mmCIF file of C-alpha atoms in Angstrom:
data_model
loop_
_atom_site.group_PDB
_atom_site.id
_atom_site.type_symbol
_atom_site.label_atom_id
_atom_site.label_comp_id
_atom_site.label_asym_id
_atom_site.label_seq_id
_atom_site.Cartn_x
_atom_site.Cartn_y
_atom_site.Cartn_z
ATOM 1 C CA MET A 196 5.091 82.902 -95.477
ATOM 2 C CA ASP A 197 6.349 79.942 -93.490
ATOM 3 C CA ALA A 198 6.678 80.635 -89.750
ATOM 4 C CA ILE A 199 10.362 79.821 -89.892
ATOM 5 C CA PHE A 200 10.853 83.044 -91.876
ATOM 6 C CA GLU A 201 8.616 85.161 -89.656
ATOM 7 C CA LEU A 202 9.558 88.819 -90.175
ATOM 8 C CA SER A 203 9.754 89.636 -86.460
ATOM 9 C CA PHE A 204 12.163 86.716 -85.946
ATOM 10 C CA LEU A 205 14.411 87.897 -88.766
ATOM 11 C CA LEU A 206 14.344 91.450 -87.439
ATOM 12 C CA ASN A 207 15.103 90.236 -83.925
ATOM 13 C CA GLN A 208 18.080 88.207 -85.132
ATOM 14 C CA ALA A 209 19.406 90.991 -87.378
ATOM 15 C CA ILE A 210 19.327 93.613 -84.605
ATOM 16 C CA SER A 211 20.879 91.178 -82.123
ATOM 17 C CA LEU A 212 23.704 90.269 -84.508
ATOM 18 C CA THR A 213 24.404 93.907 -85.389
ATOM 19 C CA ALA A 214 24.534 94.957 -81.726
ATOM 20 C CA LEU A 215 26.771 92.025 -80.826
ATOM 21 C CA CYS A 216 29.191 92.763 -83.681
ATOM 22 C CA LEU A 217 29.443 96.430 -82.697
ATOM 23 C CA ILE A 218 30.087 95.591 -79.055
ATOM 24 C CA GLN A 219 32.613 92.884 -79.911
ATOM 25 C CA TYR A 220 34.452 95.230 -82.269
ATOM 26 C CA THR A 221 34.563 97.949 -79.613
ATOM 27 C CA ASN A 222 35.795 95.472 -77.001
ATOM 28 C CA GLY A 223 38.361 94.062 -79.416
ATOM 29 C CA PHE A 224 39.657 97.570 -80.114
ATOM 30 C CA LEU A 225 39.992 98.182 -76.373
ATOM 31 C CA ALA A 226 41.860 94.893 -75.944
ATOM 32 C CA GLU A 227 44.196 95.517 -78.902
ATOM 33 C CA HIS A 228 44.906 99.216 -78.488
ATOM 34 C CA LYS A 229 44.017 100.259 -74.927
ATOM 35 C CA ASN A 230 45.442 97.279 -73.012
ATOM 36 C CA VAL A 231 42.072 96.396 -71.501
ATOM 37 C CA LYS A 232 42.216 92.820 -70.194
ATOM 38 C CA VAL A 233 40.416 90.289 -72.346
ATOM 39 C CA ASN A 234 39.019 88.812 -69.110
ATOM 40 C CA TYR A 235 36.913 91.985 -68.893
ATOM 41 C CA THR A 236 36.014 92.460 -72.562
ATOM 42 C CA ARG A 237 35.035 88.797 -72.821
ATOM 43 C CA LYS A 238 32.557 89.180 -69.982
ATOM 44 C CA ILE A 239 31.099 92.320 -71.525
ATOM 45 C CA ASN A 240 30.382 90.120 -74.542
ATOM 46 C CA HIS A 241 28.897 87.565 -72.139
ATOM 47 C CA PHE A 242 26.455 90.097 -70.679
ATOM 48 C CA THR A 243 25.642 91.364 -74.158
ATOM 49 C CA LEU A 244 24.619 87.893 -75.288
ATOM 50 C CA PHE A 245 22.496 87.614 -72.167
ATOM 51 C CA VAL A 246 20.875 91.063 -72.046
ATOM 52 C CA ILE A 247 20.216 91.890 -75.725
ATOM 53 C CA PRO A 248 17.691 89.043 -76.312
ATOM 54 C CA ILE A 249 15.808 90.122 -73.167
ATOM 55 C CA LEU A 250 15.601 93.731 -74.384
ATOM 56 C CA LEU A 251 14.725 92.759 -77.956
ATOM 57 C CA ASN A 252 11.944 90.446 -76.846
ATOM 58 C CA ARG A 253 10.239 93.481 -75.347
ATOM 59 C CA GLY A 254 10.172 95.481 -78.571
ATOM 60 C CA TYR A 255 10.684 92.887 -81.303
ATOM 61 C CA ALA A 256 9.133 89.773 -79.835
ATOM 62 C CA TYR A 257 8.255 86.824 -82.039
ATOM 63 C CA ASP A 258 6.305 83.625 -81.588
ATOM 64 C CA GLN A 259 8.585 81.461 -79.459
ATOM 65 C CA SER A 260 7.887 78.232 -81.311
ATOM 66 C CA PHE A 261 10.241 75.285 -80.997
ATOM 67 C CA GLY A 262 11.222 75.599 -84.661
ATOM 68 C CA LEU A 263 12.308 79.223 -84.291
ATOM 69 C CA PHE A 264 14.112 78.520 -81.027
ATOM 70 C CA ALA A 265 16.004 75.648 -82.652
ATOM 71 C CA LEU A 266 16.850 77.846 -85.653
ATOM 72 C CA GLY A 267 18.106 80.573 -83.296
ATOM 73 C CA ALA A 268 20.266 78.001 -81.507
ATOM 74 C CA PHE A 269 21.708 76.800 -84.815
ATOM 75 C CA LEU A 270 22.520 80.366 -85.877
ATOM 76 C CA ALA A 271 24.159 81.070 -82.502
ATOM 77 C CA VAL A 272 26.558 78.184 -83.093
ATOM 78 C CA PHE A 273 26.955 78.665 -86.856
ATOM 79 C CA LYS A 274 28.181 82.263 -86.515
ATOM 80 C CA PHE A 275 31.439 81.007 -84.981
ATOM 81 C CA ILE A 276 32.492 79.803 -88.422
ATOM 82 C CA PHE A 277 33.212 83.429 -89.342
ATOM 83 C CA TYR A 278 35.937 83.537 -86.679
ATOM 84 C CA ILE A 279 38.027 80.692 -88.077
ATOM 85 C CA LYS A 280 41.644 81.626 -88.741
ATOM 86 C CA PRO A 281 41.521 81.796 -92.586
ATOM 87 C CA ILE A 282 38.674 84.329 -92.365
ATOM 88 C CA ARG A 283 39.869 86.458 -89.463
ATOM 89 C CA ASP A 284 43.373 86.652 -90.930
ATOM 90 C CA ARG A 285 41.909 88.192 -94.084
ATOM 91 C CA VAL A 286 39.216 90.396 -92.522
ATOM 92 C CA PRO A 287 40.611 92.945 -90.032
ATOM 93 C CA VAL A 288 37.185 93.740 -88.567
ATOM 94 C CA ILE A 289 36.580 90.101 -87.683
ATOM 95 C CA ARG A 290 40.114 89.785 -86.306
ATOM 96 C CA THR A 291 39.422 92.696 -83.964
ATOM 97 C CA MET A 292 36.093 91.168 -82.912
ATOM 98 C CA PHE A 293 37.863 87.888 -82.199
ATOM 99 C CA SER A 294 40.358 89.741 -79.996
ATOM 100 C CA SER A 295 37.503 90.676 -77.664
ATOM 101 C CA PHE A 296 37.240 87.093 -76.382
ATOM 102 C CA ASP A 297 40.579 85.498 -77.319
ATOM 103 C CA ARG A 298 42.232 85.048 -73.925
ATOM 104 C CA PRO A 299 45.962 84.282 -74.311
ATOM 105 C CA GLU A 300 45.713 81.367 -71.895
ATOM 106 C CA ASP A 301 42.991 79.755 -74.048
ATOM 107 C CA ARG A 302 45.012 79.634 -77.271
ATOM 108 C CA PRO A 303 44.892 77.665 -79.519
ATOM 109 C CA HIS A 304 41.559 76.312 -78.245
ATOM 110 C CA THR A 305 39.639 79.597 -77.885
ATOM 111 C CA LEU A 306 37.216 79.070 -80.744
ATOM 112 C CA LEU A 307 36.846 75.325 -80.182
ATOM 113 C CA TRP A 308 35.936 75.744 -76.525
ATOM 114 C CA LEU A 309 33.571 78.659 -77.078
ATOM 115 C CA SER A 310 31.683 77.082 -79.970
ATOM 116 C CA THR A 311 31.348 73.658 -78.347
ATOM 117 C CA GLN A 312 30.240 75.247 -75.074
ATOM 118 C CA THR A 313 27.498 77.143 -76.898
ATOM 119 C CA ALA A 314 26.368 74.025 -78.750
ATOM 120 C CA ALA A 315 26.405 71.892 -75.590
ATOM 121 C CA GLY A 316 24.463 74.574 -73.712
ATOM 122 C CA TYR A 317 21.667 74.445 -76.267
ATOM 123 C CA LEU A 318 21.741 70.635 -76.281
ATOM 124 C CA VAL A 319 20.885 70.832 -72.584
ATOM 125 C CA LEU A 320 18.412 73.723 -72.737
ATOM 126 C CA ILE A 321 16.311 72.479 -75.652
ATOM 127 C CA PRO A 322 15.245 69.098 -74.183
ATOM 128 C CA MET A 323 14.998 70.570 -70.673
ATOM 129 C CA GLY A 324 12.851 73.388 -71.987
ATOM 130 C CA ILE A 325 10.513 70.905 -73.673
ATOM 131 C CA LEU A 326 10.295 68.810 -70.495
ATOM 132 C CA PHE A 327 9.705 71.792 -68.205
ATOM 133 C CA SER A 328 7.074 73.138 -70.608
ATOM 134 C CA GLN A 329 5.190 69.822 -70.597
ATOM 135 C CA LEU A 330 5.273 69.782 -66.786
ATOM 136 C CA GLY A 331 4.075 73.382 -66.520
ATOM 137 C CA LEU A 332 7.383 74.511 -64.973
ATOM 138 C CA MET A 333 8.618 76.811 -67.744
ATOM 139 C CA GLU A 334 9.221 79.708 -65.327
ATOM 140 C CA LEU A 335 11.735 77.599 -63.394
ATOM 141 C CA ILE A 336 13.997 77.006 -66.402
ATOM 142 C CA LEU A 337 14.948 80.674 -66.169
ATOM 143 C CA ILE A 338 16.637 80.118 -62.797
ATOM 144 C CA PRO A 339 19.791 78.304 -64.041
ATOM 145 C CA ILE A 340 19.926 80.632 -67.057
ATOM 146 C CA LEU A 341 19.895 83.733 -64.829
ATOM 147 C CA ILE A 342 22.405 82.254 -62.401
ATOM 148 C CA TYR A 343 24.761 81.489 -65.267
ATOM 149 C CA GLY A 344 24.199 84.783 -67.045
ATOM 150 C CA ILE A 345 24.728 86.962 -63.970
ATOM 151 C CA GLY A 346 26.733 84.849 -61.513
ATOM 152 C CA ASP A 347 29.189 83.312 -63.951
ATOM 153 C CA GLY A 348 29.361 86.605 -65.817
ATOM 154 C CA LEU A 349 30.611 88.310 -62.647
ATOM 155 C CA ALA A 350 32.848 85.466 -61.473
ATOM 156 C CA GLU A 351 35.798 86.060 -63.807
ATOM 157 C CA PRO A 352 36.124 89.866 -63.568
ATOM 158 C CA VAL A 353 35.634 89.726 -59.795
ATOM 159 C CA GLY A 354 38.183 86.914 -59.559
ATOM 160 C CA VAL A 355 40.688 88.795 -61.721
ATOM 161 C CA ARG A 356 40.278 92.036 -59.766
ATOM 162 C CA PHE A 357 39.792 90.769 -56.203
ATOM 163 C CA GLY A 358 40.666 87.066 -56.268
ATOM 164 C CA LYS A 359 43.255 86.059 -53.680
ATOM 165 C CA HIS A 360 42.362 82.409 -53.127
ATOM 166 C CA LYS A 361 42.810 80.238 -56.209
ATOM 167 C CA TYR A 362 41.972 76.633 -57.019
ATOM 168 C CA ALA A 363 42.787 74.536 -60.065
ATOM 169 C CA ALA A 364 40.411 73.718 -62.906
ATOM 170 C CA TYR A 365 40.864 71.417 -65.887
ATOM 171 C CA ALA A 366 39.999 71.929 -69.554
ATOM 172 C CA LEU A 367 38.869 69.772 -72.452
ATOM 173 C CA PHE A 368 41.520 68.707 -74.971
ATOM 174 C CA SER A 369 44.309 70.160 -72.828
ATOM 175 C CA ASP A 370 46.610 69.107 -69.992
ATOM 176 C CA LYS A 371 47.222 72.699 -68.981
ATOM 177 C CA LYS A 372 46.096 73.815 -65.517
ATOM 178 C CA TYR A 373 43.727 76.742 -65.187
ATOM 179 C CA PHE A 374 42.702 78.573 -62.060
ATOM 180 C CA ARG A 375 39.502 79.957 -60.617
ATOM 181 C CA THR A 376 39.048 81.880 -57.388
ATOM 182 C CA PHE A 377 36.823 81.443 -54.367
ATOM 183 C CA GLU A 378 35.959 85.133 -54.640
ATOM 184 C CA GLY A 379 34.689 84.571 -58.186
ATOM 185 C CA SER A 380 32.748 81.466 -57.193
ATOM 186 C CA ALA A 381 31.130 83.461 -54.387
ATOM 187 C CA CYS A 382 29.430 85.525 -57.115
ATOM 188 C CA VAL A 383 27.667 82.380 -58.308
ATOM 189 C CA LEU A 384 26.616 81.501 -54.748
ATOM 190 C CA ILE A 385 25.208 84.951 -53.975
ATOM 191 C CA THR A 386 23.502 85.256 -57.355
ATOM 192 C CA SER A 387 21.897 81.831 -56.900
ATOM 193 C CA ILE A 388 20.378 82.864 -53.575
ATOM 194 C CA ILE A 389 18.984 86.099 -55.019
ATOM 195 C CA VAL A 390 17.575 84.435 -58.146
ATOM 196 C CA VAL A 391 15.850 81.652 -56.184
ATOM 197 C CA ILE A 392 14.300 84.175 -53.787
ATOM 198 C CA ALA A 393 13.137 86.280 -56.749
ATOM 199 C CA HIS A 394 11.208 83.232 -58.001
ATOM 200 C CA TYR A 395 9.657 82.376 -54.630
ATOM 201 C CA THR A 396 6.103 82.535 -56.011
ATOM 202 C CA PHE A 397 6.770 79.446 -58.121
ATOM 203 C CA PHE A 398 7.614 77.281 -55.101
ATOM 204 C CA THR A 399 5.674 75.937 -52.169
ATOM 205 C CA PRO A 400 7.154 76.968 -48.785
ATOM 206 C CA LEU A 401 8.871 73.582 -48.450
ATOM 207 C CA GLN A 402 10.187 73.661 -52.018
ATOM 208 C CA LEU A 403 11.563 77.168 -51.445
ATOM 209 C CA MET A 404 13.437 76.042 -48.334
ATOM 210 C CA VAL A 405 14.935 73.088 -50.183
ATOM 211 C CA ALA A 406 15.779 75.229 -53.215
ATOM 212 C CA LEU A 407 17.553 77.817 -51.058
ATOM 213 C CA ALA A 408 19.494 75.086 -49.282
ATOM 214 C CA ALA A 409 20.451 73.137 -52.406
ATOM 215 C CA ILE A 410 20.494 75.297 -55.556
ATOM 216 C CA PRO A 411 23.157 77.856 -54.508
ATOM 217 C CA ILE A 412 25.556 75.138 -53.363
ATOM 218 C CA LEU A 413 24.954 72.887 -56.370
ATOM 219 C CA MET A 414 25.303 75.705 -58.891
ATOM 220 C CA THR A 415 28.469 76.980 -57.223
ATOM 221 C CA LEU A 416 29.972 73.487 -57.314
ATOM 222 C CA ALA A 417 28.873 73.074 -60.945
ATOM 223 C CA GLU A 418 30.700 76.278 -61.888
ATOM 224 C CA ALA A 419 33.734 75.311 -59.810
ATOM 225 C CA PHE A 420 34.166 71.808 -61.239
ATOM 226 C CA SER A 421 33.054 72.372 -64.824
ATOM 227 C CA PRO A 422 35.791 72.315 -67.474
ATOM 228 C CA HIS A 423 37.464 75.634 -68.228
ATOM 229 C CA THR A 424 35.174 77.729 -70.526
ATOM 230 C CA TRP A 425 32.540 74.987 -70.394
ATOM 231 C CA ASP A 426 30.489 76.356 -67.505
ATOM 232 C CA SER A 427 27.150 76.848 -69.247
ATOM 233 C CA PRO A 428 26.155 73.264 -70.191
ATOM 234 C CA VAL A 429 27.220 71.923 -66.795
ATOM 235 C CA MET A 430 25.409 74.671 -64.882
ATOM 236 C CA PHE A 431 22.300 74.357 -67.056
ATOM 237 C CA LEU A 432 22.197 70.587 -66.533
ATOM 238 C CA VAL A 433 22.808 70.658 -62.774
ATOM 239 C CA GLY A 434 20.359 73.509 -62.232
ATOM 240 C CA SER A 435 17.614 71.985 -64.388
ATOM 241 C CA LEU A 436 17.856 68.516 -62.840
ATOM 242 C CA SER A 437 17.922 69.986 -59.330
ATOM 243 C CA LEU A 438 14.830 72.088 -59.968
ATOM 244 C CA LEU A 439 13.083 69.154 -61.585
ATOM 245 C CA ALA A 440 13.707 67.054 -58.462
ATOM 246 C CA ILE A 441 12.542 69.867 -56.160
ATOM 247 C CA SER A 442 9.327 70.286 -58.165
ATOM 248 C CA PHE A 443 8.252 66.781 -57.098
ATOM 249 C CA ILE A 444 8.530 67.513 -53.368
#
């Protein structure tokens, strides 16, 4: 059987999709019927997307070839087609799942922003992953991914719950003003410091000093100035380029 249809890959994807659908449906039910803020349910989805692949790769790992990674990226973007209005209006389960990430302030661009952010994120990660792999720096590519997954994942709920100091952010295809908080951005800063320190063995002492001085600030600024809901590609690009430059010191 061709590697692209490797059984472990199919099993990995099937379990991941099933778990994500169940969690999104649960979160959508909470948002629709229990008045739980979508800002919270959306970030639960965010952590789910981040954590499930890590857990699955322990028990249902597959050969991480470029072809399978690219196929996984395509499927991650393609699945958004099931959330388009004609489908979700006719399928109550999908409508409830959509409610788990449909922030009122994002309408009518919710699906457009989320799908293009996912696609743009992979368009950054794929070439950067190839480059880092060729340079023997594959462990470092995890740093911006972890900072985004944890730091940005915490930024919105922390900002909603504790944010007192707001600043404006812009969005693609919209003139509407959106707001982030310094308290939320602090999550990115703190997470960046912790993640860089956790990877200290992959740096020389000088590189570690430079990384600690530069990466947290650059990643926090990337999150702060990226378009609304478009954090991931900007943070991936800034983090990857910064680490690439530091690797040559």
